[in-house]
C-alpha atoms as one frame of an Amber mdcrd trajectory, in Angstrom:
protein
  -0.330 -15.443 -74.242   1.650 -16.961 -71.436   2.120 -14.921 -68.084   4.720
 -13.439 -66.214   3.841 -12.161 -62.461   6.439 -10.415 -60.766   5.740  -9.700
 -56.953   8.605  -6.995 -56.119  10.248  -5.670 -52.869  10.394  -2.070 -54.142
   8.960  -0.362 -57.551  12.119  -0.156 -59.764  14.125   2.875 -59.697  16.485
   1.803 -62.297  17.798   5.491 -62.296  18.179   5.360 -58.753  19.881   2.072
 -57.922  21.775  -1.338 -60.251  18.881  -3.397 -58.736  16.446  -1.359 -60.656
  17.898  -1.469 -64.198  18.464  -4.863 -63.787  14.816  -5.955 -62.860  13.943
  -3.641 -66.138  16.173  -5.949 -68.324  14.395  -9.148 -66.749  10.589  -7.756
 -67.232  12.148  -6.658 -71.282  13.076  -9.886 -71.845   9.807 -11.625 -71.580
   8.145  -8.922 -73.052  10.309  -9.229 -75.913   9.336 -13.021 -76.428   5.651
 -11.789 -76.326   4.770 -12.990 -72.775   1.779 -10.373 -71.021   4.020  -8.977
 -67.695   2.426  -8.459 -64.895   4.609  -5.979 -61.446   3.076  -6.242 -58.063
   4.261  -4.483 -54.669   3.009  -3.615 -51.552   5.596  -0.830 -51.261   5.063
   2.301 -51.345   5.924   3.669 -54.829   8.975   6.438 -54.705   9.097   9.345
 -56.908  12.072   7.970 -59.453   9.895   4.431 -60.539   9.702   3.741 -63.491
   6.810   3.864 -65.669   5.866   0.067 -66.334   2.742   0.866 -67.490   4.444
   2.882 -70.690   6.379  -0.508 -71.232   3.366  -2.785 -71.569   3.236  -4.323
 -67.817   0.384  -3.798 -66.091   0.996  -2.421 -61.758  -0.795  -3.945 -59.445
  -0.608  -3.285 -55.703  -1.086  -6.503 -53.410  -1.486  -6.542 -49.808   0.644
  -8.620 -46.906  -0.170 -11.515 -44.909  -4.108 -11.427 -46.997  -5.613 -13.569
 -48.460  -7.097 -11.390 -50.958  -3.602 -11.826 -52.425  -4.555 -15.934 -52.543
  -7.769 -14.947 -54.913  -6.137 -12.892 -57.241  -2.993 -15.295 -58.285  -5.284
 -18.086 -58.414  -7.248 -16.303 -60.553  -4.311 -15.527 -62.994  -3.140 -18.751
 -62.946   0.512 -17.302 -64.300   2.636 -19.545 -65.854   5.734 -18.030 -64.279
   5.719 -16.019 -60.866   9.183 -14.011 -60.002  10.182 -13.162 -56.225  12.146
 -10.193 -56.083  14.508 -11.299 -53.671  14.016 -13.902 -51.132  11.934 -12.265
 -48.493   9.506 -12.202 -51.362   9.697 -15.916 -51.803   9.183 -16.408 -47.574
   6.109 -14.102 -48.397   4.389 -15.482 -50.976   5.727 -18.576 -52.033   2.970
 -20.823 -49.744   0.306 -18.745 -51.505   1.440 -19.355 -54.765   2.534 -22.666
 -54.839  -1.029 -23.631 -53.154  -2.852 -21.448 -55.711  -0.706 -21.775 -59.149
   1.213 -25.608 -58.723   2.227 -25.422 -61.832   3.782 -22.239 -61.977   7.335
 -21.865 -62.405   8.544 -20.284 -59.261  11.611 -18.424 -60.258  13.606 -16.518
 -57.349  16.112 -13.221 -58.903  18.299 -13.105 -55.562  19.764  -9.742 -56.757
  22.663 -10.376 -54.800  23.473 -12.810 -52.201  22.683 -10.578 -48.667  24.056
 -12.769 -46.443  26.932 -12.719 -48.160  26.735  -8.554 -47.724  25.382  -8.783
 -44.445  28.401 -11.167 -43.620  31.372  -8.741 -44.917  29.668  -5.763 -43.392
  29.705  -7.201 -39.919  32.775  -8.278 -40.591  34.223  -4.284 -41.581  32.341
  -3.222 -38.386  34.209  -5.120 -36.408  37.646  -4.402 -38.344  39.092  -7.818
 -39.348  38.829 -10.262 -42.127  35.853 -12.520 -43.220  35.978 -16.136 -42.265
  34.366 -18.880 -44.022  32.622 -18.977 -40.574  31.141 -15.592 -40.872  28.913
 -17.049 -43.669  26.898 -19.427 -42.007  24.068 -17.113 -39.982  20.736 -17.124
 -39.984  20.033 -15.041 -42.885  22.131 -17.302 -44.439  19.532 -20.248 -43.735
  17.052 -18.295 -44.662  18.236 -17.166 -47.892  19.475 -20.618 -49.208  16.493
 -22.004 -47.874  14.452 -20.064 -50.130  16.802 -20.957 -53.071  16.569 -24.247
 -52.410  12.386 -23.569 -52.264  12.489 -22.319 -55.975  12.266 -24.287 -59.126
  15.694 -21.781 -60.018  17.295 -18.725 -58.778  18.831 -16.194 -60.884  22.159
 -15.296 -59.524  23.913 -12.453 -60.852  27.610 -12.913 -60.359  30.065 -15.753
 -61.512  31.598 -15.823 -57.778  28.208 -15.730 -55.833  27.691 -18.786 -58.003
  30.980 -20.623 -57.476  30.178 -19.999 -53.552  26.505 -21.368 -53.265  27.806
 -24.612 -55.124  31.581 -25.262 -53.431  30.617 -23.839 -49.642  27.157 -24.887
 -49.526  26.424 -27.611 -51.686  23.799 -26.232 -53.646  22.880 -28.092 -56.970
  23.906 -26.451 -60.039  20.454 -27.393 -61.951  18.340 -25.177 -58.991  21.028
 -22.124 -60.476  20.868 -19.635 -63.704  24.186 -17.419 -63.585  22.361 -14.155
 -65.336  24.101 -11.286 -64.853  23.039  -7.474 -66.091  21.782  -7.928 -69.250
  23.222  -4.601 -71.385  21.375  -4.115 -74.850  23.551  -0.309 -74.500  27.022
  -0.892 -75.141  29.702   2.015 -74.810  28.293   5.408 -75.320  29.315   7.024
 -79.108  31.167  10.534 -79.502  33.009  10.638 -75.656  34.955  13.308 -74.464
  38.448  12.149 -74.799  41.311  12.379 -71.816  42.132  15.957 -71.985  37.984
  17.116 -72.512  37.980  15.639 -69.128  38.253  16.272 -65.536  37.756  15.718
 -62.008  36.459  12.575 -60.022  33.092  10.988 -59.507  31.525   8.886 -56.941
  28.079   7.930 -57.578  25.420   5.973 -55.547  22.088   5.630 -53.812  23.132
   6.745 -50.301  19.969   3.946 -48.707  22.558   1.334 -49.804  25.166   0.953
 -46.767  28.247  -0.088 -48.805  27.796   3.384 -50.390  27.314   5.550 -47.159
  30.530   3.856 -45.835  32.717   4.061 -48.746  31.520   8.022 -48.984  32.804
   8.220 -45.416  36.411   6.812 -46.711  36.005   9.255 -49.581  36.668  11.793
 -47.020  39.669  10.404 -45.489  41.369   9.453 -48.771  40.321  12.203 -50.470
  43.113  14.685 -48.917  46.052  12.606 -50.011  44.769  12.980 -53.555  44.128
  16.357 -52.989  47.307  17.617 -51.671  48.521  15.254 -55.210  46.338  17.066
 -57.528  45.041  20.515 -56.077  42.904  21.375 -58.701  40.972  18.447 -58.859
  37.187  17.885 -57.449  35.538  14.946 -55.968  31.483  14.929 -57.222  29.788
  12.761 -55.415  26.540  11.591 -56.402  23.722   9.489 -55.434  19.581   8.995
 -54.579  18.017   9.759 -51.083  21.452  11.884 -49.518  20.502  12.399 -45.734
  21.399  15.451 -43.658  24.577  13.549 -42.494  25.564  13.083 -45.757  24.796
  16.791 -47.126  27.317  17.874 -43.714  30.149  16.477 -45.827  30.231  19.265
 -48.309  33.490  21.186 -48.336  33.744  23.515 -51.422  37.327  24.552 -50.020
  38.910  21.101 -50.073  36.736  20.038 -53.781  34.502  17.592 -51.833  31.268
  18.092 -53.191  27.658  16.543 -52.054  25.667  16.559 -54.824  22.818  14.354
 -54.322  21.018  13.649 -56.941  21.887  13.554 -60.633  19.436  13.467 -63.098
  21.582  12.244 -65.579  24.058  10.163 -64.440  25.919   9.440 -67.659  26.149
  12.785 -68.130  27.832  13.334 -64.847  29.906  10.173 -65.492  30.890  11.347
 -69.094  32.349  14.421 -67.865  34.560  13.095 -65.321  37.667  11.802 -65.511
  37.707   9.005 -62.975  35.386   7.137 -61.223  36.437   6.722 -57.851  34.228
   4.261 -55.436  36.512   2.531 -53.118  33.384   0.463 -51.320  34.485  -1.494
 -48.157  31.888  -4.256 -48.614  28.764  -5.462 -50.987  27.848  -8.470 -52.747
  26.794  -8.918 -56.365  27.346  -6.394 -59.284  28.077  -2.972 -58.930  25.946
  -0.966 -60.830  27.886   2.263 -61.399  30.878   0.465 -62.829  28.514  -0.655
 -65.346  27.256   2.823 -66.229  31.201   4.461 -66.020  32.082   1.913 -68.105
  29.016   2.436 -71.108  30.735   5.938 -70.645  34.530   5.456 -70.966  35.249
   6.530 -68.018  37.922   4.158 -65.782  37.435   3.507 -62.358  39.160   3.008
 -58.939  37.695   0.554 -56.195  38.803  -2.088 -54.214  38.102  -6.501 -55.065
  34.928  -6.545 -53.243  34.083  -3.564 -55.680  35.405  -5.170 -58.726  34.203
  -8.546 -57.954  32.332 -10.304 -60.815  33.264  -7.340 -62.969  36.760  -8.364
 -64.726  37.729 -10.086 -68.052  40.277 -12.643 -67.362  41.498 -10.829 -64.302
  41.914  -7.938 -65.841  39.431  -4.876 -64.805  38.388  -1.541 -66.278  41.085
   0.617 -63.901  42.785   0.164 -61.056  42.022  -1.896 -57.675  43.339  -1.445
 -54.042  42.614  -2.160 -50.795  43.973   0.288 -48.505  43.886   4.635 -47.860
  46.800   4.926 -49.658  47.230   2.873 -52.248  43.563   3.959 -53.586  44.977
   7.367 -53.202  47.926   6.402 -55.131  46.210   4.264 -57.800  43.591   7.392
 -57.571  46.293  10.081 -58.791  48.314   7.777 -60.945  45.063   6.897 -63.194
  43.939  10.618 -63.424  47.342  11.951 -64.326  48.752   8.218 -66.772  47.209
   9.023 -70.081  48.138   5.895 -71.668  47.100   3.842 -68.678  43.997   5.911
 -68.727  43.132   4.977 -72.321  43.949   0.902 -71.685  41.590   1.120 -68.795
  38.828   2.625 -71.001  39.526  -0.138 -73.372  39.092  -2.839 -71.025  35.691
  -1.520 -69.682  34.506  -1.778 -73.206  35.906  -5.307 -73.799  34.094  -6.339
 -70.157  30.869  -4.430 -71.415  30.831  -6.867 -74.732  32.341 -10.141 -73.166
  30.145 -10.186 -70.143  27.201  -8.681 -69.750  25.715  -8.295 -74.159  22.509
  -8.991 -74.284  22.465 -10.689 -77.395  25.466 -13.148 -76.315  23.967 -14.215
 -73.207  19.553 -14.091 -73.563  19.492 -16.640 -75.591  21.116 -19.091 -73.037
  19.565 -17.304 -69.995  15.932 -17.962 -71.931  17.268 -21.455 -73.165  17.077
 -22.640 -69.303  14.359 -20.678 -68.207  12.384 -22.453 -71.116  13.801 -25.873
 -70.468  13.319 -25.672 -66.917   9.140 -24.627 -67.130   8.632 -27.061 -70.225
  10.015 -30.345 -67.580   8.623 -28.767 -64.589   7.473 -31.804 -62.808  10.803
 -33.700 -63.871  12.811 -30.905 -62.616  10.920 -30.895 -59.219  11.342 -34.245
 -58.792  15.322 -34.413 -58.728  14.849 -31.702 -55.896  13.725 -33.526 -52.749
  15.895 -30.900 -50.607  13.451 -28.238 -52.228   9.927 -30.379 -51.367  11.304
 -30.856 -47.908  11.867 -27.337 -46.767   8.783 -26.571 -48.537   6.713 -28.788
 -46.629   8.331 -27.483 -43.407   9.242 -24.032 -43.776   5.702 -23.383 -45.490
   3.550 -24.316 -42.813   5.346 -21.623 -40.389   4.936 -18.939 -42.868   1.456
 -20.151 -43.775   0.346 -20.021 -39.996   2.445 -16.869 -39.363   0.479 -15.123
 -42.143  -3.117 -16.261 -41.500  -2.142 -15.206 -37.368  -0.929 -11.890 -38.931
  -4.050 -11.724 -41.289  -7.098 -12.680 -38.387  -5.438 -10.032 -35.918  -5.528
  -7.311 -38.481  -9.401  -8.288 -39.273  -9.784  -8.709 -35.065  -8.174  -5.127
 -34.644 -10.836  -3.556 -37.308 -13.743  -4.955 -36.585 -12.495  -3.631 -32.642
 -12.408  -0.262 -34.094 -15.705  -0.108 -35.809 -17.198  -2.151 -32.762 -15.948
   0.898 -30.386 -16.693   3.276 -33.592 -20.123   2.871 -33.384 -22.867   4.532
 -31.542 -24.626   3.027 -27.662
C-alpha cells in the first residue's frame, strides 16, 4: 500500500479555520485511492482537531531540529511526504530528501503569505500595494521553497497567474487545487423572508479577520441607522478579551465567539457580511455561506479567486460606505438577494466539485511521482537552491539539536549528587 506522510504546522481544525477543511479534503483524497495516511506535528494539539485517527490516518508527534525525526522517515520510506506550508518544507525537507530520495516532495502552500504579509503591511501603512511590496524576504523564502519541491499545490487561480507572470516560476513545479467540496449547497434552506440579520464569521488568530471585525464596527452604524432592527453576529475561534470588549447589545453588535455549528449560524442569517481589508488565498467562510444560500458582502481581496466569470455570490466594495450601502441594499433587494444565492451555487459546482476537478488534481500528482527523476531533472533552479539553502538549514538544525543535548546533559550533570 503506497504511503502518504504529512508533516503539519498545526493539527487541523477544519471547524475552526478554511486551512483545516481543506487539509481534510487533501488527506480524503488519498485515502480514497487506498493509499495508508500518515499526520505528523510537533504542535501542540488544540481542543477543536479533528479526529484523524476515526478517518484511518494514523497521528504521530515528531520533534524539531532531531534527528530522531531522520530515523523514523527513513524508516517509512513514504512514497509521498506533504509540507504543510513552507516553513515545513525549510524544516524538514534536508531530512527527507537525505532519508527518502525518492519520495515525492509535495509542498500545499495554503496560501501565498508573502503575498498576505505584503498587503497587510501595505493596509498598515494606509496606501496601495506595489508590485514592489512583493519582493521581501519572506518572499525568497517562500518561492524558494516552491522552487525546492517536486510541486506545490496552490489554491487560487490568481496566486497562480502571479508566481508564473511576476516571478517566473515554471508552470510544471505548479498544481492549481483549490478546496475540494464533495458538499454542495445545503437541501431544505430557509428562504428570504425565514431569514434575518447579518453574520460575520472567523477564527479571530487570523489577522485579516481581527481587522475587518474592527471595520465591522465602524461600518456597522451606517447600516444600522438603515435598518434598525437588524443584528450583526459575529462569529469566530479563539475571540480575545479585546475582541469580547466589542459587544454592544444596544447598537445589535454582538461577540459571539464561538459557534458550534457554523452552518447553522450561517443558515439563519440573512447576509454574510465580511468586508476583510487584506488576505491571500481562499476564503473559507464564503465557501460555507455559500453551501448555505446565504449571499455575502466583502471587498476584491475578499472575493478574490472566488467568482464565476466575474461574477460573485453578492456584492463587492471597497470602501465604509459603499459596503454599508451594498450591505443594506442586499438585505432589503429580494430579487437581487435570490440571484446572489444562485450564483454562490453555480461557483460551488463550477469551481471547487470534487468530482470535476480530483481526477485532474490526482492525474498530475500521479504523473508527476511515476517520472520523478525526469521531472527533477528539467528543474535545475530546484537542485540548486537545494544544494545551497539545505546545507544552512542542515547545519542550523544539527547546531539547534547538539545545544539542546549540551543543555540536558548540563542539567543532569548539576542534577546529580557531590
Amino acid at each position: 500500500m503506497a504511503l502518504l506522510v504529512v508533516l503539519g504546522y498545526v493539527w487541523p481544525e477544519p471547524a475552526s479555520s478554511a486551512a483545516g477543511w481543506r487539509m481534510l479534503s487533501l488527506l480524503e483524497m488519498y485515502r480514497a485511492q487506498g493509499w495508508q495516511v500518515i499526520f505528523a506535528s510537533a504542535a501542540e494539539r488544540g481542543p477543536h482537531r479533528a479526529d484523524l485517527t476515526a478517518l484511518g490516518i494514523r497521528e504521530v508527534n515528531i520533534a524539531l531540529n532531531c534527528s530522531s525525526f531522520d530515523h523514523w522517515i527513513a524508516e517509512l520510506q513514504p512514497d509521498v511526504v506533504l509540507f504543510d506550508r513552507f516553513m515545513l518544507e525549510e524544516q524538514f525537507g534536508w531530512r527527507v530528501e537525505a532519508a527518502c530520495p525518492n519520495a515525492l516532495r509535495l509542498l500545499d502552500s495554503e496560501d501565498l503569505h508573502f503575498l498576505r504579509a505584503a498587503r497587510q503591511q501595505a493596509f498598515k501603512e494606509k496606501r496601495q500595494l506595489q508590485p514592489l511590496d512583493l519582493h521581501s524576504e519572506l518572499a525568497m523564502r517562500e518561492i524558494a521553497a516552491i522552487l525546492r519541491s517536486d510541486l506545490t499545490l496552490t489554491i487560487s487561480e490568481y496566486e497562480m497567474t502571479l508566481l508564473q507572470q511576476q516571478f517566473q516560476l515554471p508552470a510544471s513545479q505548479l498544481l492549481y487545487c483549490p478546496f475540494l467540496l464533495t458538499q454542495q449547497a445545503t437541501l431544505d434552506l430557509p428562504d428570504f423572508d425565514e431569514r434575518k440579520h447579518f453574520v460575520f464569521i472567523g477564527n479571530f488568530r487570523h489577522e485579516p479577520n481581527w481587522q475587518a471585525v474592527l471595520w465591522l464596527q465602524q461600518i456597522w452604524p451606517v447600516i444600522r441607522q438603515q435598518l434598525p432592527g437588524a443584528e450583526l453576529h459575529i462569529y469566530g475561534a479563539y475571540p480575545p478579551p479585546k475582541a469580547t470588549a466589542l459587544h454592544n447589545s444596544k447598537q445589535g453588535f454582538f461577540i459571539k465567539g464561538w459557534a458550534d455549528d457554523a452552518h447553522k449560524v450561517l443558515r439563519e442569517a440573512r447576509v454574510c457580511l465580511a468586508p476583510l481589508p487584506f488576505g491571500a488565498g481562499l476564503k473559507g467562510k464564503f465557501i460555507d455561506a455559500m453551501q448555505n444560500g446565504t449571499p455575502c458582502v466583502t471587498t476584491a481581496i475578499g472575493a478574490e479567486g472566488m467568482c464565476w466569470h466575474g461574477e460573485f455570490a453578492g456584492l463587492v466594495a471597497e470602501d465604509s460606505q459603499s459596503i454599508a450601502q451594498a450591505a443594506v441594499r442586499l438585505y432589503q433587494d429580494e430579487i437581487l438577494w435570490r440571484a446572489s444565492q444562485q450564483q454562490g451555487f453555480t461557483i460551488l459546482q463550477q469551481k471547487f466539485a470534487y468530482e470535476a476537478l480530483q481526477p485532474g488534481v490526482w492525474q498530475q500528482l500521479e504523473q508527476v511521482r511515476a517520472n520523478l527523476s525526469w521531472h527533477r531533472a528539467q528543474h535545475f533552479m530546484g537542485a540548486m537552491l537545494r544544494q545551497h539553502q539545505f546545507r544552512s538549514s542542515k547545519f542550523m538544525g544539527q547546531w539547534i539539536e547538539a545545544k539542546t543535548k549540551l543543555a540536558a546533559l548540563e542539567q543532569l550533570s548539576g542534577a546529580a549528587p557531590q
